[in-house]
């Protein structure tokens, strides 16, 4: 297992559209284990492969408090969305920044599991938010892009200042 470095906004690589996984093999299963370890260590409740500079459609999620609900989604697709919820979101690629985003309250997702078998999942609340947030990453979208240009500018300068201090 290995901890993977996480890209930080506004790194242009975060805007890469990820390609579908052609074959679910040991390479992908190792990637998922490493992504899960990286997410738990951060700590975070979701991580997309895009954030660790791997541009394939893989995400890991665990919204439980005791790390008992690891969910790996390969080639995920949202089949249905309904309702609306507004929650404070954060992102391991945008450290220390939290803001409100409007999302669907419920989603139905189809994905492949770590054995390459298709499954469907219905989610609501926080899990639904997390799925939508992580799937955005696979399409090259970071949550702060839902915010105003003014706010995005402030976030960029805040993160740049912090990077200079820690460098
Ligand atoms: Ni994120």
JSON list of N, CA and C in Angstrom, two decimals, residues 64-109:
[
{"chain": "A", "resi": 64, "resn": "UNK", "atom": "N", "xyz": [-18.82, 6.80, 6.46]},
{"chain": "A", "resi": 64, "resn": "UNK", "atom": "CA", "xyz": [-19.04, 6.36, 7.83]},
{"chain": "A", "resi": 64, "resn": "UNK", "atom": "C", "xyz": [-17.97, 6.96, 8.75]},
{"chain": "A", "resi": 65, "resn": "UNK", "atom": "N", "xyz": [-18.26, 6.98, 10.06]},
{"chain": "A", "resi": 65, "resn": "UNK", "atom": "CA", "xyz": [-17.32, 7.54, 11.03]},
{"chain": "A", "resi": 65, "resn": "UNK", "atom": "C", "xyz": [-16.21, 6.54, 11.34]},
{"chain": "A", "resi": 66, "resn": "UNK", "atom": "N", "xyz": [-16.52, 5.24, 11.21]},
{"chain": "A", "resi": 66, "resn": "UNK", "atom": "CA", "xyz": [-15.56, 4.22, 11.66]},
{"chain": "A", "resi": 66, "resn": "UNK", "atom": "C", "xyz": [-14.90, 3.46, 10.51]},
{"chain": "A", "resi": 67, "resn": "UNK", "atom": "N", "xyz": [-14.86, 4.08, 9.34]},
{"chain": "A", "resi": 67, "resn": "UNK", "atom": "CA", "xyz": [-14.18, 3.49, 8.17]},
{"chain": "A", "resi": 67, "resn": "UNK", "atom": "C", "xyz": [-14.72, 2.11, 7.80]},
{"chain": "A", "resi": 68, "resn": "UNK", "atom": "N", "xyz": [-16.02, 1.90, 8.01]},
{"chain": "A", "resi": 68, "resn": "UNK", "atom": "CA", "xyz": [-16.58, 0.56, 7.77]},
{"chain": "A", "resi": 68, "resn": "UNK", "atom": "C", "xyz": [-17.35, 0.49, 6.45]},
{"chain": "A", "resi": 69, "resn": "UNK", "atom": "N", "xyz": [-17.39, 1.60, 5.72]},
{"chain": "A", "resi": 69, "resn": "UNK", "atom": "CA", "xyz": [-18.24, 1.61, 4.54]},
{"chain": "A", "resi": 69, "resn": "UNK", "atom": "C", "xyz": [-17.52, 1.96, 3.26]},
{"chain": "A", "resi": 70, "resn": "UNK", "atom": "N", "xyz": [-16.35, 1.37, 3.05]},
{"chain": "A", "resi": 70, "resn": "UNK", "atom": "CA", "xyz": [-15.61, 1.71, 1.83]},
{"chain": "A", "resi": 70, "resn": "UNK", "atom": "C", "xyz": [-16.37, 1.29, 0.59]},
{"chain": "A", "resi": 71, "resn": "UNK", "atom": "N", "xyz": [-16.51, 2.25, -0.31]},
{"chain": "A", "resi": 71, "resn": "UNK", "atom": "CA", "xyz": [-17.23, 2.02, -1.55]},
{"chain": "A", "resi": 71, "resn": "UNK", "atom": "C", "xyz": [-16.27, 2.40, -2.68]},
{"chain": "A", "resi": 72, "resn": "UNK", "atom": "N", "xyz": [-16.04, 1.48, -3.60]},
{"chain": "A", "resi": 72, "resn": "UNK", "atom": "CA", "xyz": [-15.21, 1.79, -4.76]},
{"chain": "A", "resi": 72, "resn": "UNK", "atom": "C", "xyz": [-16.11, 1.75, -5.98]},
{"chain": "A", "resi": 73, "resn": "UNK", "atom": "N", "xyz": [-16.07, 2.80, -6.78]},
{"chain": "A", "resi": 73, "resn": "UNK", "atom": "CA", "xyz": [-16.89, 2.87, -7.98]},
{"chain": "A", "resi": 73, "resn": "UNK", "atom": "C", "xyz": [-15.96, 2.98, -9.20]},
{"chain": "A", "resi": 74, "resn": "UNK", "atom": "N", "xyz": [-16.10, 2.05, -10.12]},
{"chain": "A", "resi": 74, "resn": "UNK", "atom": "CA", "xyz": [-15.30, 2.06, -11.34]},
{"chain": "A", "resi": 74, "resn": "UNK", "atom": "C", "xyz": [-16.24, 2.35, -12.50]},
{"chain": "A", "resi": 75, "resn": "UNK", "atom": "N", "xyz": [-15.85, 3.27, -13.34]},
{"chain": "A", "resi": 75, "resn": "UNK", "atom": "CA", "xyz": [-16.70, 3.73, -14.47]},
{"chain": "A", "resi": 75, "resn": "UNK", "atom": "C", "xyz": [-18.11, 4.10, -14.01]},
{"chain": "A", "resi": 76, "resn": "UNK", "atom": "N", "xyz": [-18.24, 4.89, -12.94]},
{"chain": "A", "resi": 76, "resn": "UNK", "atom": "CA", "xyz": [-19.59, 5.21, -12.43]},
{"chain": "A", "resi": 76, "resn": "UNK", "atom": "C", "xyz": [-20.35, 6.15, -13.36]},
{"chain": "A", "resi": 77, "resn": "UNK", "atom": "N", "xyz": [-21.66, 5.94, -13.38]},
{"chain": "A", "resi": 77, "resn": "UNK", "atom": "CA", "xyz": [-22.56, 6.79, -14.18]},
{"chain": "A", "resi": 77, "resn": "UNK", "atom": "C", "xyz": [-23.78, 7.09, -13.33]},
{"chain": "A", "resi": 78, "resn": "UNK", "atom": "N", "xyz": [-24.21, 8.33, -13.33]},
{"chain": "A", "resi": 78, "resn": "UNK", "atom": "CA", "xyz": [-25.45, 8.66, -12.62]},
{"chain": "A", "resi": 78, "resn": "UNK", "atom": "C", "xyz": [-26.61, 8.41, -13.58]},
{"chain": "A", "resi": 79, "resn": "UNK", "atom": "N", "xyz": [-27.53, 7.53, -13.16]},
{"chain": "A", "resi": 79, "resn": "UNK", "atom": "CA", "xyz": [-28.66, 7.16, -14.02]},
{"chain": "A", "resi": 79, "resn": "UNK", "atom": "C", "xyz": [-29.85, 8.07, -13.76]},
{"chain": "A", "resi": 80, "resn": "UNK", "atom": "N", "xyz": [-30.04, 8.44, -12.49]},
{"chain": "A", "resi": 80, "resn": "UNK", "atom": "CA", "xyz": [-31.19, 9.29, -12.11]},
{"chain": "A", "resi": 80, "resn": "UNK", "atom": "C", "xyz": [-30.77, 10.23, -11.00]},
{"chain": "A", "resi": 81, "resn": "UNK", "atom": "N", "xyz": [-31.33, 11.44, -11.05]},
{"chain": "A", "resi": 81, "resn": "UNK", "atom": "CA", "xyz": [-31.14, 12.40, -9.95]},
{"chain": "A", "resi": 81, "resn": "UNK", "atom": "C", "xyz": [-32.52, 12.93, -9.59]},
{"chain": "A", "resi": 82, "resn": "UNK", "atom": "N", "xyz": [-32.74, 13.17, -8.28]},
{"chain": "A", "resi": 82, "resn": "UNK", "atom": "CA", "xyz": [-34.00, 13.81, -7.90]},
{"chain": "A", "resi": 82, "resn": "UNK", "atom": "C", "xyz": [-33.81, 14.64, -6.64]},
{"chain": "A", "resi": 83, "resn": "UNK", "atom": "N", "xyz": [-34.71, 15.61, -6.46]},
{"chain": "A", "resi": 83, "resn": "UNK", "atom": "CA", "xyz": [-34.68, 16.46, -5.28]},
{"chain": "A", "resi": 83, "resn": "UNK", "atom": "C", "xyz": [-33.51, 17.42, -5.30]},
{"chain": "A", "resi": 84, "resn": "UNK", "atom": "N", "xyz": [-33.36, 18.14, -4.19]},
{"chain": "A", "resi": 84, "resn": "UNK", "atom": "CA", "xyz": [-32.31, 19.14, -4.11]},
{"chain": "A", "resi": 84, "resn": "UNK", "atom": "C", "xyz": [-31.87, 19.27, -2.66]},
{"chain": "A", "resi": 85, "resn": "UNK", "atom": "N", "xyz": [-30.58, 19.45, -2.44]},
{"chain": "A", "resi": 85, "resn": "UNK", "atom": "CA", "xyz": [-30.05, 19.71, -1.09]},
{"chain": "A", "resi": 85, "resn": "UNK", "atom": "C", "xyz": [-28.88, 20.68, -1.23]},
{"chain": "A", "resi": 86, "resn": "UNK", "atom": "N", "xyz": [-28.67, 21.45, -0.19]},
{"chain": "A", "resi": 86, "resn": "UNK", "atom": "CA", "xyz": [-27.56, 22.39, -0.16]},
{"chain": "A", "resi": 86, "resn": "UNK", "atom": "C", "xyz": [-26.71, 22.06, 1.06]},
{"chain": "A", "resi": 87, "resn": "UNK", "atom": "N", "xyz": [-25.46, 21.77, 0.84]},
{"chain": "A", "resi": 87, "resn": "UNK", "atom": "CA", "xyz": [-24.58, 21.44, 1.97]},
{"chain": "A", "resi": 87, "resn": "UNK", "atom": "C", "xyz": [-23.23, 22.11, 1.81]},
{"chain": "A", "resi": 88, "resn": "UNK", "atom": "N", "xyz": [-22.53, 22.21, 2.94]},
{"chain": "A", "resi": 88, "resn": "UNK", "atom": "CA", "xyz": [-21.16, 22.74, 2.94]},
{"chain": "A", "resi": 88, "resn": "UNK", "atom": "C", "xyz": [-20.26, 21.64, 2.39]},
{"chain": "A", "resi": 89, "resn": "UNK", "atom": "N", "xyz": [-19.51, 21.95, 1.35]},
{"chain": "A", "resi": 89, "resn": "UNK", "atom": "CA", "xyz": [-18.57, 20.96, 0.83]},
{"chain": "A", "resi": 89, "resn": "UNK", "atom": "C", "xyz": [-17.14, 21.40, 1.04]},
{"chain": "A", "resi": 90, "resn": "UNK", "atom": "N", "xyz": [-16.28, 20.42, 1.17]},
{"chain": "A", "resi": 90, "resn": "UNK", "atom": "CA", "xyz": [-14.85, 20.65, 1.20]},
{"chain": "A", "resi": 90, "resn": "UNK", "atom": "C", "xyz": [-14.23, 19.66, 0.23]},
{"chain": "A", "resi": 91, "resn": "UNK", "atom": "N", "xyz": [-12.92, 19.74, 0.05]},
{"chain": "A", "resi": 91, "resn": "UNK", "atom": "CA", "xyz": [-12.27, 18.87, -0.92]},
{"chain": "A", "resi": 91, "resn": "UNK", "atom": "C", "xyz": [-10.80, 18.74, -0.55]},
{"chain": "A", "resi": 92, "resn": "UNK", "atom": "N", "xyz": [-10.27, 17.52, -0.63]},
{"chain": "A", "resi": 92, "resn": "UNK", "atom": "CA", "xyz": [-8.85, 17.32, -0.29]},
{"chain": "A", "resi": 92, "resn": "UNK", "atom": "C", "xyz": [-7.94, 18.07, -1.25]},
{"chain": "A", "resi": 93, "resn": "UNK", "atom": "N", "xyz": [-8.45, 18.45, -2.41]},
{"chain": "A", "resi": 93, "resn": "UNK", "atom": "CA", "xyz": [-7.66, 19.23, -3.37]},
{"chain": "A", "resi": 93, "resn": "UNK", "atom": "C", "xyz": [-7.77, 20.73, -3.14]},
{"chain": "A", "resi": 94, "resn": "UNK", "atom": "N", "xyz": [-8.65, 21.13, -2.21]},
{"chain": "A", "resi": 94, "resn": "UNK", "atom": "CA", "xyz": [-8.82, 22.56, -1.91]},
{"chain": "A", "resi": 94, "resn": "UNK", "atom": "C", "xyz": [-8.78, 22.70, -0.38]},
{"chain": "A", "resi": 95, "resn": "UNK", "atom": "N", "xyz": [-7.63, 22.43, 0.24]},
{"chain": "A", "resi": 95, "resn": "UNK", "atom": "CA", "xyz": [-7.58, 22.31, 1.69]},
{"chain": "A", "resi": 95, "resn": "UNK", "atom": "C", "xyz": [-8.03, 23.57, 2.43]},
{"chain": "A", "resi": 96, "resn": "UNK", "atom": "N", "xyz": [-8.84, 23.36, 3.46]},
{"chain": "A", "resi": 96, "resn": "UNK", "atom": "CA", "xyz": [-9.27, 24.46, 4.33]},
{"chain": "A", "resi": 96, "resn": "UNK", "atom": "C", "xyz": [-10.38, 25.32, 3.78]},
{"chain": "A", "resi": 97, "resn": "UNK", "atom": "N", "xyz": [-10.91, 25.00, 2.61]},
{"chain": "A", "resi": 97, "resn": "UNK", "atom": "CA", "xyz": [-11.98, 25.81, 2.01]},
{"chain": "A", "resi": 97, "resn": "UNK", "atom": "C", "xyz": [-13.28, 25.01, 2.04]},
{"chain": "A", "resi": 98, "resn": "UNK", "atom": "N", "xyz": [-14.33, 25.64, 2.56]},
{"chain": "A", "resi": 98, "resn": "UNK", "atom": "CA", "xyz": [-15.65, 25.00, 2.62]},
{"chain": "A", "resi": 98, "resn": "UNK", "atom": "C", "xyz": [-16.67, 25.98, 2.10]},
{"chain": "A", "resi": 99, "resn": "UNK", "atom": "N", "xyz": [-17.59, 25.52, 1.27]},
{"chain": "A", "resi": 99, "resn": "UNK", "atom": "CA", "xyz": [-18.66, 26.42, 0.83]},
{"chain": "A", "resi": 99, "resn": "UNK", "atom": "C", "xyz": [-19.87, 25.61, 0.40]},
{"chain": "A", "resi": 100, "resn": "UNK", "atom": "N", "xyz": [-20.99, 26.33, 0.28]},
{"chain": "A", "resi": 100, "resn": "UNK", "atom": "CA", "xyz": [-22.26, 25.67, -0.02]},
{"chain": "A", "resi": 100, "resn": "UNK", "atom": "C", "xyz": [-22.40, 25.38, -1.51]},
{"chain": "A", "resi": 101, "resn": "UNK", "atom": "N", "xyz": [-22.87, 24.16, -1.81]},
{"chain": "A", "resi": 101, "resn": "UNK", "atom": "CA", "xyz": [-23.13, 23.77, -3.20]},
{"chain": "A", "resi": 101, "resn": "UNK", "atom": "C", "xyz": [-24.50, 23.11, -3.25]},
{"chain": "A", "resi": 102, "resn": "UNK", "atom": "N", "xyz": [-25.25, 23.40, -4.32]},
{"chain": "A", "resi": 102, "resn": "UNK", "atom": "CA", "xyz": [-26.56, 22.78, -4.52]},
{"chain": "A", "resi": 102, "resn": "UNK", "atom": "C", "xyz": [-26.35, 21.46, -5.28]},
{"chain": "A", "resi": 103, "resn": "UNK", "atom": "N", "xyz": [-26.90, 20.39, -4.74]},
{"chain": "A", "resi": 103, "resn": "UNK", "atom": "CA", "xyz": [-26.78, 19.06, -5.37]},
{"chain": "A", "resi": 103, "resn": "UNK", "atom": "C", "xyz": [-28.14, 18.39, -5.37]},
{"chain": "A", "resi": 104, "resn": "UNK", "atom": "N", "xyz": [-28.25, 17.29, -6.13]},
{"chain": "A", "resi": 104, "resn": "UNK", "atom": "CA", "xyz": [-29.45, 16.47, -6.07]},
{"chain": "A", "resi": 104, "resn": "UNK", "atom": "C", "xyz": [-29.51, 15.78, -4.71]},
{"chain": "A", "resi": 105, "resn": "UNK", "atom": "N", "xyz": [-30.71, 15.59, -4.17]},
{"chain": "A", "resi": 105, "resn": "UNK", "atom": "CA", "xyz": [-30.87, 14.93, -2.87]},
{"chain": "A", "resi": 105, "resn": "UNK", "atom": "C", "xyz": [-30.64, 13.42, -3.00]},
{"chain": "A", "resi": 106, "resn": "UNK", "atom": "N", "xyz": [-31.09, 12.87, -4.14]},
{"chain": "A", "resi": 106, "resn": "UNK", "atom": "CA", "xyz": [-30.95, 11.42, -4.35]},
{"chain": "A", "resi": 106, "resn": "UNK", "atom": "C", "xyz": [-30.35, 11.16, -5.73]},
{"chain": "A", "resi": 107, "resn": "UNK", "atom": "N", "xyz": [-29.51, 10.14, -5.80]},
{"chain": "A", "resi": 107, "resn": "UNK", "atom": "CA", "xyz": [-28.99, 9.71, -7.10]},
{"chain": "A", "resi": 107, "resn": "UNK", "atom": "C", "xyz": [-29.04, 8.19, -7.19]},
{"chain": "A", "resi": 108, "resn": "UNK", "atom": "N", "xyz": [-29.16, 7.73, -8.42]},
{"chain": "A", "resi": 108, "resn": "UNK", "atom": "CA", "xyz": [-29.04, 6.29, -8.68]},
{"chain": "A", "resi": 108, "resn": "UNK", "atom": "C", "xyz": [-27.82, 6.15, -9.58]},
{"chain": "A", "resi": 109, "resn": "UNK", "atom": "N", "xyz": [-26.91, 5.28, -9.18]},
{"chain": "A", "resi": 109, "resn": "UNK", "atom": "CA", "xyz": [-25.62, 5.15, -9.87]},
{"chain": "A", "resi": 109, "resn": "UNK", "atom": "C", "xyz": [-25.42, 3.73, -10.37]}
]
